[in-house]
Amino acid sequence: MSLISYFGGKSSNVFIEFINSKIPKDGSIKTYLEPFSGSFATYMDDDSLKFEQVIYNDKNRHQVNLYKCSSEPQKFVTYLENLSKPGNILYTELVKPLEKWDFYKAVYKKYTKDSFLDDMNFEIGDFEKAAIYAFLITSAHNSVYPRGAGFNGYKKDKDRLKLEVLIKKLKNNTYTSKLQSITNFYNIDFEELILKYDSEDTYLYLDPPYARFDENKGEDDAKRLFWYGADDDGVFGPASHRRLLELIKTTKCRWSLSYYYFPLLEELLPRDKYRWTEKEVFRSSAQGGNNADIKKEQAKGVELLIMNYDDKGNKLN
């Protein structure tokens, strides 16, 4: 469930059983970090994960800002509720659900088409920006990055915005203790973060934008990038997949890596040197956003989890 849904998030009991059960809990891990934090569901939805340092990082600065602001729920709720008050962007006197749908959709389209998502010149902890982004990300179909998804943020049958689910979680302090246990929030490149915290008592859970291997091209075609918030291939294109895999081979820390299969994985992380596990799972978000050719994909996929330690927690390489 986590604080919010986010494309590719691991927020079901299936993933907790598959991924979290394999994270060592013997006290040898002091620092936990996810270089591609997103919804941070692996950590947020598991109360058994407790560490001295917890690091949140994402290349989407708005996502980092949202989680930082959510760690002060009473203050943040005020900003979220103000969005629907007179003079603010979500205020409307419309009554009919279909008319309200059109109104909210127009607001969504305005902010996904203008410069709001492009403007990264703000300090982490900007409540006004976090409130607007919260409306956008909770309104995005299938929890895809808003620019890659249509509007699906208002339930006509219940006459409420999906944003209200987040507000309720904040008011009920559903994730407050988890959010406040995060010691650092970063918006930096994964390599910089990993090198900063790499040590024998650090654990990395890696859930990068998945490669989509194109048999015709012989390489990742990067079509999934838009769903994660990447406006061009350079943000996390094929070269970034290789850079990540080459980097983690050299680390002191223990790590686990989630991916769908593509050939480069076996080239750089061979099965005879790393621990490979897999599970067929249903991924409703796997069909993506507005990419019509991808929507026809099967919603089931085989999730891979590759680790550099054995089932007793001993590092393999």
PDB file of C-alpha atoms in Angstrom:
ATOM      1  CA  MET A   1       0.000   0.000   0.000  1.00  0.00           C
ATOM      2  CA  SER A   2       2.657   2.486   1.126  1.00  0.00           C
ATOM      3  CA  LEU A   3       2.074   6.230   1.392  1.00  0.00           C
ATOM      4  CA  ILE A   4       1.121   6.533  -2.285  1.00  0.00           C
ATOM      5  CA  SER A   5       1.157   4.240  -5.265  1.00  0.00           C
ATOM      6  CA  TYR A   6       4.026   4.730  -7.689  1.00  0.00           C
ATOM      7  CA  PHE A   7       4.792   2.945 -10.932  1.00  0.00           C
ATOM      8  CA  GLY A   8       6.847  -0.214 -10.307  1.00  0.00           C
ATOM      9  CA  GLY A   9       6.319  -0.050  -6.533  1.00  0.00           C
ATOM     10  CA  LYS A  10       6.613  -3.235  -4.455  1.00  0.00           C
ATOM     11  CA  SER A  11       3.653  -2.732  -2.174  1.00  0.00           C
ATOM     12  CA  SER A  12       1.863  -6.056  -1.836  1.00  0.00           C
ATOM     13  CA  ASN A  13       2.177  -9.049   0.476  1.00  0.00           C
ATOM     14  CA  VAL A  14       3.529 -11.024  -2.486  1.00  0.00           C
ATOM     15  CA  PHE A  15       6.525  -8.720  -2.747  1.00  0.00           C
ATOM     16  CA  ILE A  16       7.064  -8.579   1.020  1.00  0.00           C
ATOM     17  CA  GLU A  17       7.286 -12.375   1.067  1.00  0.00           C
ATOM     18  CA  PHE A  18       9.509 -12.471  -2.015  1.00  0.00           C
ATOM     19  CA  ILE A  19      11.861  -9.556  -1.276  1.00  0.00           C
ATOM     20  CA  ASN A  20      11.725  -8.549   2.383  1.00  0.00           C
ATOM     21  CA  SER A  21      12.027 -12.076   3.726  1.00  0.00           C
ATOM     22  CA  LYS A  22      15.502 -12.238   2.179  1.00  0.00           C
ATOM     23  CA  ILE A  23      16.826  -9.032   3.779  1.00  0.00           C
ATOM     24  CA  PRO A  24      19.152 -10.013   6.666  1.00  0.00           C
ATOM     25  CA  LYS A  25      17.688  -9.066  10.051  1.00  0.00           C
ATOM     26  CA  ASP A  26      20.505 -10.279  12.300  1.00  0.00           C
ATOM     27  CA  GLY A  27      21.593  -6.799  13.387  1.00  0.00           C
ATOM     28  CA  SER A  28      24.563  -6.672  11.013  1.00  0.00           C
ATOM     29  CA  ILE A  29      22.961  -3.963   8.871  1.00  0.00           C
ATOM     30  CA  LYS A  30      23.208  -0.407  10.194  1.00  0.00           C
ATOM     31  CA  THR A  31      22.317   1.568   7.054  1.00  0.00           C
ATOM     32  CA  TYR A  32      19.495   0.825   4.639  1.00  0.00           C
ATOM     33  CA  LEU A  33      19.088   2.686   1.368  1.00  0.00           C
ATOM     34  CA  GLU A  34      17.180   2.503  -1.871  1.00  0.00           C
ATOM     35  CA  PRO A  35      18.844   4.507  -4.657  1.00  0.00           C
ATOM     36  CA  PHE A  36      15.562   4.355  -6.621  1.00  0.00           C
ATOM     37  CA  SER A  37      13.175   4.864  -3.730  1.00  0.00           C
ATOM     38  CA  GLY A  38       9.929   5.771  -5.534  1.00  0.00           C
ATOM     39  CA  SER A  39       7.088   4.765  -3.199  1.00  0.00           C
ATOM     40  CA  PHE A  40       9.647   3.252  -0.772  1.00  0.00           C
ATOM     41  CA  ALA A  41       7.095   0.476  -0.239  1.00  0.00           C
ATOM     42  CA  THR A  42       9.662  -2.220   0.556  1.00  0.00           C
ATOM     43  CA  TYR A  43      10.664  -0.282   3.654  1.00  0.00           C
ATOM     44  CA  MET A  44       7.410   1.540   4.425  1.00  0.00           C
ATOM     45  CA  ASP A  45       5.175  -1.534   4.498  1.00  0.00           C
ATOM     46  CA  ASP A  46       7.408  -3.725   6.673  1.00  0.00           C
ATOM     47  CA  ASP A  47       7.581  -2.906  10.381  1.00  0.00           C
ATOM     48  CA  SER A  48      10.278  -5.539  10.889  1.00  0.00           C
ATOM     49  CA  LEU A  49      12.798  -3.416   8.977  1.00  0.00           C
ATOM     50  CA  LYS A  50      14.579  -1.228  11.553  1.00  0.00           C
ATOM     51  CA  PHE A  51      17.988   0.356  11.022  1.00  0.00           C
ATOM     52  CA  GLU A  52      20.154   3.122  12.485  1.00  0.00           C
ATOM     53  CA  GLN A  53      20.181   5.005   9.183  1.00  0.00           C
ATOM     54  CA  VAL A  54      17.505   4.938   6.493  1.00  0.00           C
ATOM     55  CA  ILE A  55      18.171   6.772   3.236  1.00  0.00           C
ATOM     56  CA  TYR A  56      15.530   7.888   0.731  1.00  0.00           C
ATOM     57  CA  ASN A  57      16.699   8.920  -2.751  1.00  0.00           C
ATOM     58  CA  ASP A  58      15.046   9.464  -6.094  1.00  0.00           C
ATOM     59  CA  LYS A  59      15.949  11.323  -9.284  1.00  0.00           C
ATOM     60  CA  ASN A  60      12.418  12.739  -9.316  1.00  0.00           C
ATOM     61  CA  ARG A  61      12.889  15.740  -7.019  1.00  0.00           C
ATOM     62  CA  HIS A  62       9.136  16.188  -6.634  1.00  0.00           C
ATOM     63  CA  GLN A  63       8.839  12.641  -5.293  1.00  0.00           C
ATOM     64  CA  VAL A  64      11.575  13.263  -2.718  1.00  0.00           C
ATOM     65  CA  ASN A  65       9.924  16.528  -1.729  1.00  0.00           C
ATOM     66  CA  LEU A  66       6.569  14.768  -1.262  1.00  0.00           C
ATOM     67  CA  TYR A  67       8.029  12.212   1.144  1.00  0.00           C
ATOM     68  CA  LYS A  68       9.976  14.817   3.076  1.00  0.00           C
ATOM     69  CA  CYS A  69       6.865  16.964   3.546  1.00  0.00           C
ATOM     70  CA  SER A  70       4.785  13.918   4.475  1.00  0.00           C
ATOM     71  CA  SER A  71       7.119  13.319   7.418  1.00  0.00           C
ATOM     72  CA  GLU A  72       5.437  16.396   8.967  1.00  0.00           C
ATOM     73  CA  PRO A  73       1.839  15.207   8.459  1.00  0.00           C
ATOM     74  CA  GLN A  74      -0.048  17.822  10.487  1.00  0.00           C
ATOM     75  CA  LYS A  75       1.607  20.672   8.630  1.00  0.00           C
ATOM     76  CA  PHE A  76       1.333  19.014   5.237  1.00  0.00           C
ATOM     77  CA  VAL A  77      -2.365  18.171   5.596  1.00  0.00           C
ATOM     78  CA  THR A  78      -3.085  21.893   5.922  1.00  0.00           C
ATOM     79  CA  TYR A  79      -1.496  22.559   2.534  1.00  0.00           C
ATOM     80  CA  LEU A  80      -3.306  19.616   0.922  1.00  0.00           C
ATOM     81  CA  GLU A  81      -6.710  20.660   2.222  1.00  0.00           C
ATOM     82  CA  ASN A  82      -6.101  24.271   1.222  1.00  0.00           C
ATOM     83  CA  LEU A  83      -5.978  23.148  -2.433  1.00  0.00           C
ATOM     84  CA  SER A  84      -9.778  22.752  -2.353  1.00  0.00           C
ATOM     85  CA  LYS A  85     -10.559  26.023  -0.617  1.00  0.00           C
ATOM     86  CA  PRO A  86     -11.846  29.146  -2.453  1.00  0.00           C
ATOM     87  CA  GLY A  87      -9.210  30.774  -4.618  1.00  0.00           C
ATOM     88  CA  ASN A  88      -7.072  27.637  -4.903  1.00  0.00           C
ATOM     89  CA  ILE A  89      -6.587  25.238  -7.816  1.00  0.00           C
ATOM     90  CA  LEU A  90      -9.008  22.471  -6.789  1.00  0.00           C
ATOM     91  CA  TYR A  91     -11.849  24.681  -5.629  1.00  0.00           C
ATOM     92  CA  THR A  92     -15.069  24.286  -7.575  1.00  0.00           C
ATOM     93  CA  GLU A  93     -18.756  24.970  -7.004  1.00  0.00           C
ATOM     94  CA  LEU A  94     -19.722  22.307  -9.521  1.00  0.00           C
ATOM     95  CA  VAL A  95     -22.006  19.582  -8.179  1.00  0.00           C
ATOM     96  CA  LYS A  96     -22.510  17.013 -10.948  1.00  0.00           C
ATOM     97  CA  PRO A  97     -19.839  14.258 -10.880  1.00  0.00           C
ATOM     98  CA  LEU A  98     -19.215  14.353 -14.644  1.00  0.00           C
ATOM     99  CA  GLU A  99     -18.670  18.108 -14.557  1.00  0.00           C
ATOM    100  CA  LYS A 100     -16.352  17.773 -11.566  1.00  0.00           C
ATOM    101  CA  TRP A 101     -14.406  15.071 -13.405  1.00  0.00           C
ATOM    102  CA  ASP A 102     -13.869  17.439 -16.327  1.00  0.00           C
ATOM    103  CA  PHE A 103     -12.831  20.237 -13.972  1.00  0.00           C
ATOM    104  CA  TYR A 104     -10.239  18.170 -12.106  1.00  0.00           C
ATOM    105  CA  LYS A 105      -8.993  16.655 -15.339  1.00  0.00           C
ATOM    106  CA  ALA A 106      -8.414  20.144 -16.758  1.00  0.00           C
ATOM    107  CA  VAL A 107      -6.372  21.116 -13.686  1.00  0.00           C
ATOM    108  CA  TYR A 108      -4.351  17.913 -14.044  1.00  0.00           C
ATOM    109  CA  LYS A 109      -3.683  18.571 -17.727  1.00  0.00           C
ATOM    110  CA  LYS A 110      -2.635  22.145 -17.027  1.00  0.00           C
ATOM    111  CA  TYR A 111       0.048  21.120 -14.549  1.00  0.00           C
ATOM    112  CA  THR A 112       1.318  18.201 -16.609  1.00  0.00           C
ATOM    113  CA  LYS A 113       1.685  20.373 -19.695  1.00  0.00           C
ATOM    114  CA  ASP A 114       3.170  23.543 -18.181  1.00  0.00           C
ATOM    115  CA  SER A 115       6.578  23.969 -16.518  1.00  0.00           C
ATOM    116  CA  PHE A 116       5.625  22.733 -13.035  1.00  0.00           C
ATOM    117  CA  LEU A 117       7.191  19.275 -13.330  1.00  0.00           C
ATOM    118  CA  ASP A 118      10.286  20.686 -15.045  1.00  0.00           C
ATOM    119  CA  ASP A 119      11.058  23.297 -12.397  1.00  0.00           C
ATOM    120  CA  MET A 120      13.528  21.677  -9.983  1.00  0.00           C
ATOM    121  CA  ASN A 121      14.744  24.947  -8.497  1.00  0.00           C
ATOM    122  CA  PHE A 122      13.269  24.470  -5.036  1.00  0.00           C
ATOM    123  CA  GLU A 123      14.429  23.260  -1.643  1.00  0.00           C
ATOM    124  CA  ILE A 124      13.393  19.815  -0.447  1.00  0.00           C
ATOM    125  CA  GLY A 125      10.650  20.576   2.064  1.00  0.00           C
ATOM    126  CA  ASP A 126       8.551  22.894  -0.135  1.00  0.00           C
ATOM    127  CA  PHE A 127       5.001  22.175   1.069  1.00  0.00           C
ATOM    128  CA  GLU A 128       3.205  24.139  -1.654  1.00  0.00           C
ATOM    129  CA  LYS A 129       4.929  22.249  -4.448  1.00  0.00           C
ATOM    130  CA  ALA A 130       4.471  18.954  -2.619  1.00  0.00           C
ATOM    131  CA  ALA A 131       0.717  19.544  -2.366  1.00  0.00           C
ATOM    132  CA  ILE A 132       0.316  20.150  -6.108  1.00  0.00           C
ATOM    133  CA  TYR A 133       2.519  17.186  -6.959  1.00  0.00           C
ATOM    134  CA  ALA A 134       0.509  15.014  -4.549  1.00  0.00           C
ATOM    135  CA  PHE A 135      -2.637  15.840  -6.538  1.00  0.00           C
ATOM    136  CA  LEU A 136      -0.854  14.960  -9.801  1.00  0.00           C
ATOM    137  CA  ILE A 137       0.685  11.663  -8.710  1.00  0.00           C
ATOM    138  CA  THR A 138      -2.467  10.427  -6.963  1.00  0.00           C
ATOM    139  CA  SER A 139      -4.458  11.339 -10.095  1.00  0.00           C
ATOM    140  CA  ALA A 140      -2.185   9.582 -12.596  1.00  0.00           C
ATOM    141  CA  HIS A 141      -3.609   6.408 -14.142  1.00  0.00           C
ATOM    142  CA  ASN A 142      -1.802   3.278 -12.882  1.00  0.00           C
ATOM    143  CA  SER A 143       0.439   5.481 -10.710  1.00  0.00           C
ATOM    144  CA  VAL A 144       2.589   6.346 -13.710  1.00  0.00           C
ATOM    145  CA  TYR A 145       4.574   9.587 -13.683  1.00  0.00           C
ATOM    146  CA  PRO A 146       1.940  12.248 -14.538  1.00  0.00           C
ATOM    147  CA  ARG A 147       3.383  13.145 -17.944  1.00  0.00           C
ATOM    148  CA  GLY A 148       3.101   9.524 -19.021  1.00  0.00           C
ATOM    149  CA  ALA A 149      -0.436   8.900 -17.788  1.00  0.00           C
ATOM    150  CA  GLY A 150      -3.995  10.013 -18.304  1.00  0.00           C
ATOM    151  CA  PHE A 151      -6.154  11.452 -15.518  1.00  0.00           C
ATOM    152  CA  ASN A 152      -7.816   9.019 -13.126  1.00  0.00           C
ATOM    153  CA  GLY A 153      -7.900  11.022  -9.915  1.00  0.00           C
ATOM    154  CA  TYR A 154     -11.584  11.432  -9.145  1.00  0.00           C
ATOM    155  CA  LYS A 155     -14.064   8.730  -8.179  1.00  0.00           C
ATOM    156  CA  LYS A 156     -17.401   9.789  -9.613  1.00  0.00           C
ATOM    157  CA  ASP A 157     -19.394   7.154  -7.709  1.00  0.00           C
ATOM    158  CA  LYS A 158     -17.984   8.323  -4.354  1.00  0.00           C
ATOM    159  CA  ASP A 159     -17.624  11.999  -5.300  1.00  0.00           C
ATOM    160  CA  ARG A 160     -14.090  12.275  -4.007  1.00  0.00           C
ATOM    161  CA  LEU A 161     -10.564  12.847  -5.178  1.00  0.00           C
ATOM    162  CA  LYS A 162      -8.025  10.064  -4.771  1.00  0.00           C
ATOM    163  CA  LEU A 163      -5.908  12.704  -3.045  1.00  0.00           C
ATOM    164  CA  GLU A 164      -8.215  12.244  -0.053  1.00  0.00           C
ATOM    165  CA  VAL A 165      -6.764   8.767   0.515  1.00  0.00           C
ATOM    166  CA  LEU A 166      -3.351  10.331   1.112  1.00  0.00           C
ATOM    167  CA  ILE A 167      -4.873  12.974   3.382  1.00  0.00           C
ATOM    168  CA  LYS A 168      -6.542  10.245   5.442  1.00  0.00           C
ATOM    169  CA  LYS A 169      -3.269   8.324   5.816  1.00  0.00           C
ATOM    170  CA  LEU A 170      -1.517  11.472   7.002  1.00  0.00           C
ATOM    171  CA  LYS A 171      -4.278  12.344   9.465  1.00  0.00           C
ATOM    172  CA  ASN A 172      -4.277   8.803  10.835  1.00  0.00           C
ATOM    173  CA  ASN A 173      -0.462   8.790  11.087  1.00  0.00           C
ATOM    174  CA  THR A 174      -0.473   5.534   9.136  1.00  0.00           C
ATOM    175  CA  TYR A 175       3.130   5.986   8.033  1.00  0.00           C
ATOM    176  CA  THR A 176       4.360   8.765  10.295  1.00  0.00           C
ATOM    177  CA  SER A 177       6.765   6.638  12.334  1.00  0.00           C
ATOM    178  CA  LYS A 178       8.243   5.146   9.166  1.00  0.00           C
ATOM    179  CA  LEU A 179       8.579   8.541   7.487  1.00  0.00           C
ATOM    180  CA  GLN A 180      10.205  10.068  10.547  1.00  0.00           C
ATOM    181  CA  SER A 181      12.685   7.186  10.754  1.00  0.00           C
ATOM    182  CA  ILE A 182      14.153   8.292   7.406  1.00  0.00           C
ATOM    183  CA  THR A 183      17.384  10.024   8.356  1.00  0.00           C
ATOM    184  CA  ASN A 184      18.293  11.552   4.983  1.00  0.00           C
ATOM    185  CA  PHE A 185      16.435  12.567   1.842  1.00  0.00           C
ATOM    186  CA  TYR A 186      18.474  12.865  -1.367  1.00  0.00           C
ATOM    187  CA  ASN A 187      17.878  13.791  -4.975  1.00  0.00           C
ATOM    188  CA  ILE A 188      21.166  12.608  -6.488  1.00  0.00           C
ATOM    189  CA  ASP A 189      22.499  10.105  -9.014  1.00  0.00           C
ATOM    190  CA  PHE A 190      22.463   6.489  -7.838  1.00  0.00           C
ATOM    191  CA  GLU A 191      26.236   6.135  -8.243  1.00  0.00           C
ATOM    192  CA  GLU A 192      26.983   9.120  -6.030  1.00  0.00           C
ATOM    193  CA  LEU A 193      24.640   7.768  -3.348  1.00  0.00           C
ATOM    194  CA  ILE A 194      25.986   4.208  -3.403  1.00  0.00           C
ATOM    195  CA  LEU A 195      29.606   5.334  -3.205  1.00  0.00           C
ATOM    196  CA  LYS A 196      28.750   7.692  -0.339  1.00  0.00           C
ATOM    197  CA  TYR A 197      27.289   4.948   1.856  1.00  0.00           C
ATOM    198  CA  ASP A 198      29.020   1.788   0.648  1.00  0.00           C
ATOM    199  CA  SER A 199      30.288  -0.255   3.609  1.00  0.00           C
ATOM    200  CA  GLU A 200      30.053  -3.764   5.035  1.00  0.00           C
ATOM    201  CA  ASP A 201      27.139  -2.772   7.288  1.00  0.00           C
ATOM    202  CA  THR A 202      25.108  -1.128   4.500  1.00  0.00           C
ATOM    203  CA  TYR A 203      22.258  -2.816   2.647  1.00  0.00           C
ATOM    204  CA  LEU A 204      21.043  -1.707  -0.782  1.00  0.00           C
ATOM    205  CA  TYR A 205      17.687  -2.622  -2.184  1.00  0.00           C
ATOM    206  CA  LEU A 206      17.780  -1.745  -5.869  1.00  0.00           C
ATOM    207  CA  ASP A 207      14.593  -1.358  -7.888  1.00  0.00           C
ATOM    208  CA  PRO A 208      15.660   0.650 -10.948  1.00  0.00           C
ATOM    209  CA  PRO A 209      13.486   1.524 -13.952  1.00  0.00           C
ATOM    210  CA  TYR A 210      13.163  -1.860 -15.612  1.00  0.00           C
ATOM    211  CA  ALA A 211      14.799  -2.574 -18.905  1.00  0.00           C
ATOM    212  CA  ARG A 212      12.501  -3.505 -21.750  1.00  0.00           C
ATOM    213  CA  PHE A 213      14.620  -5.694 -23.983  1.00  0.00           C
ATOM    214  CA  ASP A 214      13.926  -5.321 -27.696  1.00  0.00           C
ATOM    215  CA  GLU A 215      14.819  -8.499 -29.566  1.00  0.00           C
ATOM    216  CA  ASN A 216      15.051  -6.630 -32.877  1.00  0.00           C
ATOM    217  CA  LYS A 217      17.412  -3.934 -31.642  1.00  0.00           C
ATOM    218  CA  GLY A 218      19.332  -6.252 -29.372  1.00  0.00           C
ATOM    219  CA  GLU A 219      19.160  -3.769 -26.514  1.00  0.00           C
ATOM    220  CA  ASP A 220      16.903  -2.056 -24.006  1.00  0.00           C
ATOM    221  CA  ASP A 221      14.680   0.275 -26.030  1.00  0.00           C
ATOM    222  CA  ALA A 222      14.050   2.532 -22.987  1.00  0.00           C
ATOM    223  CA  LYS A 223      10.304   2.736 -23.627  1.00  0.00           C
ATOM    224  CA  ARG A 224       9.481   2.331 -19.941  1.00  0.00           C
ATOM    225  CA  LEU A 225      11.434   5.434 -18.937  1.00  0.00           C
ATOM    226  CA  PHE A 226       8.570   7.855 -19.443  1.00  0.00           C
ATOM    227  CA  TRP A 227       6.454   5.982 -16.919  1.00  0.00           C
ATOM    228  CA  TYR A 228       9.065   6.555 -14.207  1.00  0.00           C
ATOM    229  CA  GLY A 229       9.503  10.260 -14.884  1.00  0.00           C
ATOM    230  CA  ALA A 230      12.330  10.193 -17.415  1.00  0.00           C
ATOM    231  CA  ASP A 231      11.779  12.656 -20.249  1.00  0.00           C
ATOM    232  CA  ASP A 232      14.670  11.337 -22.321  1.00  0.00           C
ATOM    233  CA  ASP A 233      16.829   8.232 -22.599  1.00  0.00           C
ATOM    234  CA  GLY A 234      19.738   9.912 -20.845  1.00  0.00           C
ATOM    235  CA  VAL A 235      18.010   9.869 -17.456  1.00  0.00           C
ATOM    236  CA  PHE A 236      18.105   6.082 -17.168  1.00  0.00           C
ATOM    237  CA  GLY A 237      18.720   4.620 -20.571  1.00  0.00           C
ATOM    238  CA  PRO A 238      20.599   1.465 -21.593  1.00  0.00           C
ATOM    239  CA  ALA A 239      23.978   2.912 -20.599  1.00  0.00           C
ATOM    240  CA  SER A 240      22.672   3.542 -17.093  1.00  0.00           C
ATOM    241  CA  HIS A 241      21.618  -0.091 -16.696  1.00  0.00           C
ATOM    242  CA  ARG A 242      25.184  -1.172 -17.480  1.00  0.00           C
ATOM    243  CA  ARG A 243      26.670   1.517 -15.219  1.00  0.00           C
ATOM    244  CA  LEU A 244      24.543   0.317 -12.309  1.00  0.00           C
ATOM    245  CA  LEU A 245      25.355  -3.370 -12.802  1.00  0.00           C
ATOM    246  CA  GLU A 246      29.077  -2.707 -13.167  1.00  0.00           C
ATOM    247  CA  LEU A 247      29.043  -0.560 -10.030  1.00  0.00           C
ATOM    248  CA  ILE A 248      27.297  -2.969  -7.677  1.00  0.00           C
ATOM    249  CA  LYS A 249      29.762  -5.723  -8.576  1.00  0.00           C
ATOM    250  CA  THR A 250      32.467  -3.673  -6.834  1.00  0.00           C
ATOM    251  CA  THR A 251      30.630  -2.731  -3.626  1.00  0.00           C
ATOM    252  CA  LYS A 252      31.434  -3.785  -0.046  1.00  0.00           C
ATOM    253  CA  CYS A 253      27.779  -3.813   0.960  1.00  0.00           C
ATOM    254  CA  ARG A 254      25.165  -6.500   0.559  1.00  0.00           C
ATOM    255  CA  TRP A 255      22.423  -5.847  -1.939  1.00  0.00           C
ATOM    256  CA  SER A 256      19.392  -7.280  -3.676  1.00  0.00           C
ATOM    257  CA  LEU A 257      18.312  -6.218  -7.143  1.00  0.00           C
ATOM    258  CA  SER A 258      14.845  -6.415  -8.712  1.00  0.00           C
ATOM    259  CA  TYR A 259      14.492  -6.642 -12.484  1.00  0.00           C
ATOM    260  CA  TYR A 260      12.679  -8.290 -15.322  1.00  0.00           C
ATOM    261  CA  TYR A 261      15.032 -10.516 -17.290  1.00  0.00           C
ATOM    262  CA  PHE A 262      17.236  -9.106 -20.020  1.00  0.00           C
ATOM    263  CA  PRO A 263      20.503 -10.630 -21.359  1.00  0.00           C
ATOM    264  CA  LEU A 264      22.884  -8.083 -19.826  1.00  0.00           C
ATOM    265  CA  LEU A 265      21.950  -9.371 -16.369  1.00  0.00           C
ATOM    266  CA  GLU A 266      23.457 -12.787 -17.008  1.00  0.00           C
ATOM    267  CA  GLU A 267      26.481 -11.259 -18.692  1.00  0.00           C
ATOM    268  CA  LEU A 268      27.388  -9.075 -15.699  1.00  0.00           C
ATOM    269  CA  LEU A 269      25.774 -10.984 -12.813  1.00  0.00           C
ATOM    270  CA  PRO A 270      26.121 -14.668 -13.799  1.00  0.00           C
ATOM    271  CA  ARG A 271      23.988 -17.219 -11.990  1.00  0.00           C
ATOM    272  CA  ASP A 272      27.003 -19.200 -10.800  1.00  0.00           C
ATOM    273  CA  LYS A 273      28.376 -16.180  -8.909  1.00  0.00           C
ATOM    274  CA  TYR A 274      25.210 -14.497  -7.641  1.00  0.00           C
ATOM    275  CA  ARG A 275      22.025 -15.781  -6.034  1.00  0.00           C
ATOM    276  CA  TRP A 276      19.095 -15.648  -8.448  1.00  0.00           C
ATOM    277  CA  THR A 277      15.469 -16.174  -7.438  1.00  0.00           C
ATOM    278  CA  GLU A 278      12.307 -15.547  -9.402  1.00  0.00           C
ATOM    279  CA  LYS A 279       8.560 -15.376  -8.952  1.00  0.00           C
ATOM    280  CA  GLU A 280       5.653 -14.938 -11.326  1.00  0.00           C
ATOM    281  CA  VAL A 281       3.584 -12.023 -10.113  1.00  0.00           C
ATOM    282  CA  PHE A 282       0.610 -10.016 -11.259  1.00  0.00           C
ATOM    283  CA  ARG A 283       1.591  -6.421 -11.957  1.00  0.00           C
ATOM    284  CA  SER A 284      -1.430  -4.229 -12.779  1.00  0.00           C
ATOM    285  CA  SER A 285       0.906  -1.318 -13.537  1.00  0.00           C
ATOM    286  CA  ALA A 286       2.943  -3.361 -15.982  1.00  0.00           C
ATOM    287  CA  GLN A 287       0.651  -2.285 -18.795  1.00  0.00           C
ATOM    288  CA  GLY A 288       1.902   1.249 -18.420  1.00  0.00           C
ATOM    289  CA  GLY A 289       0.485   4.621 -19.305  1.00  0.00           C
ATOM    290  CA  ASN A 290      -0.307   6.149 -22.663  1.00  0.00           C
ATOM    291  CA  ASN A 291       1.927   3.917 -24.789  1.00  0.00           C
ATOM    292  CA  ALA A 292      -0.696   2.099 -26.875  1.00  0.00           C
ATOM    293  CA  ASP A 293       1.709  -0.568 -28.132  1.00  0.00           C
ATOM    294  CA  ILE A 294       2.701  -1.520 -24.600  1.00  0.00           C
ATOM    295  CA  LYS A 295      -0.848  -1.694 -23.220  1.00  0.00           C
ATOM    296  CA  LYS A 296      -1.309  -5.066 -24.909  1.00  0.00           C
ATOM    297  CA  GLU A 297       1.385  -6.741 -22.796  1.00  0.00           C
ATOM    298  CA  GLN A 298       0.411  -9.446 -20.348  1.00  0.00           C
ATOM    299  CA  ALA A 299      -0.137  -8.127 -16.835  1.00  0.00           C
ATOM    300  CA  LYS A 300       1.793 -11.071 -15.403  1.00  0.00           C
ATOM    301  CA  GLY A 301       5.554 -11.014 -15.351  1.00  0.00           C
ATOM    302  CA  VAL A 302       8.451 -12.942 -13.837  1.00  0.00           C
ATOM    303  CA  GLU A 303      10.136 -10.839 -11.200  1.00  0.00           C
ATOM    304  CA  LEU A 304      13.810 -11.522 -10.676  1.00  0.00           C
ATOM    305  CA  LEU A 305      15.606 -10.907  -7.401  1.00  0.00           C
ATOM    306  CA  ILE A 306      19.386 -11.151  -7.616  1.00  0.00           C
ATOM    307  CA  MET A 307      21.528 -11.019  -4.456  1.00  0.00           C
ATOM    308  CA  ASN A 308      25.245 -10.897  -3.676  1.00  0.00           C
ATOM    309  CA  TYR A 309      24.860 -12.947  -0.484  1.00  0.00           C
ATOM    310  CA  ASP A 310      23.733 -16.455   0.389  1.00  0.00           C
ATOM    311  CA  ASP A 311      20.666 -17.537   2.346  1.00  0.00           C
ATOM    312  CA  LYS A 312      22.604 -17.075   5.600  1.00  0.00           C
ATOM    313  CA  GLY A 313      23.490 -13.469   4.757  1.00  0.00           C
ATOM    314  CA  ASN A 314      27.130 -14.172   3.878  1.00  0.00           C
ATOM    315  CA  LYS A 315      28.477 -12.054   1.027  1.00  0.00           C
ATOM    316  CA  LEU A 316      29.273 -14.059  -2.094  1.00  0.00           C
ATOM    317  CA  ASN A 317      31.578 -11.653  -3.938  1.00  0.00           C
TER     318      ASN A 317
END
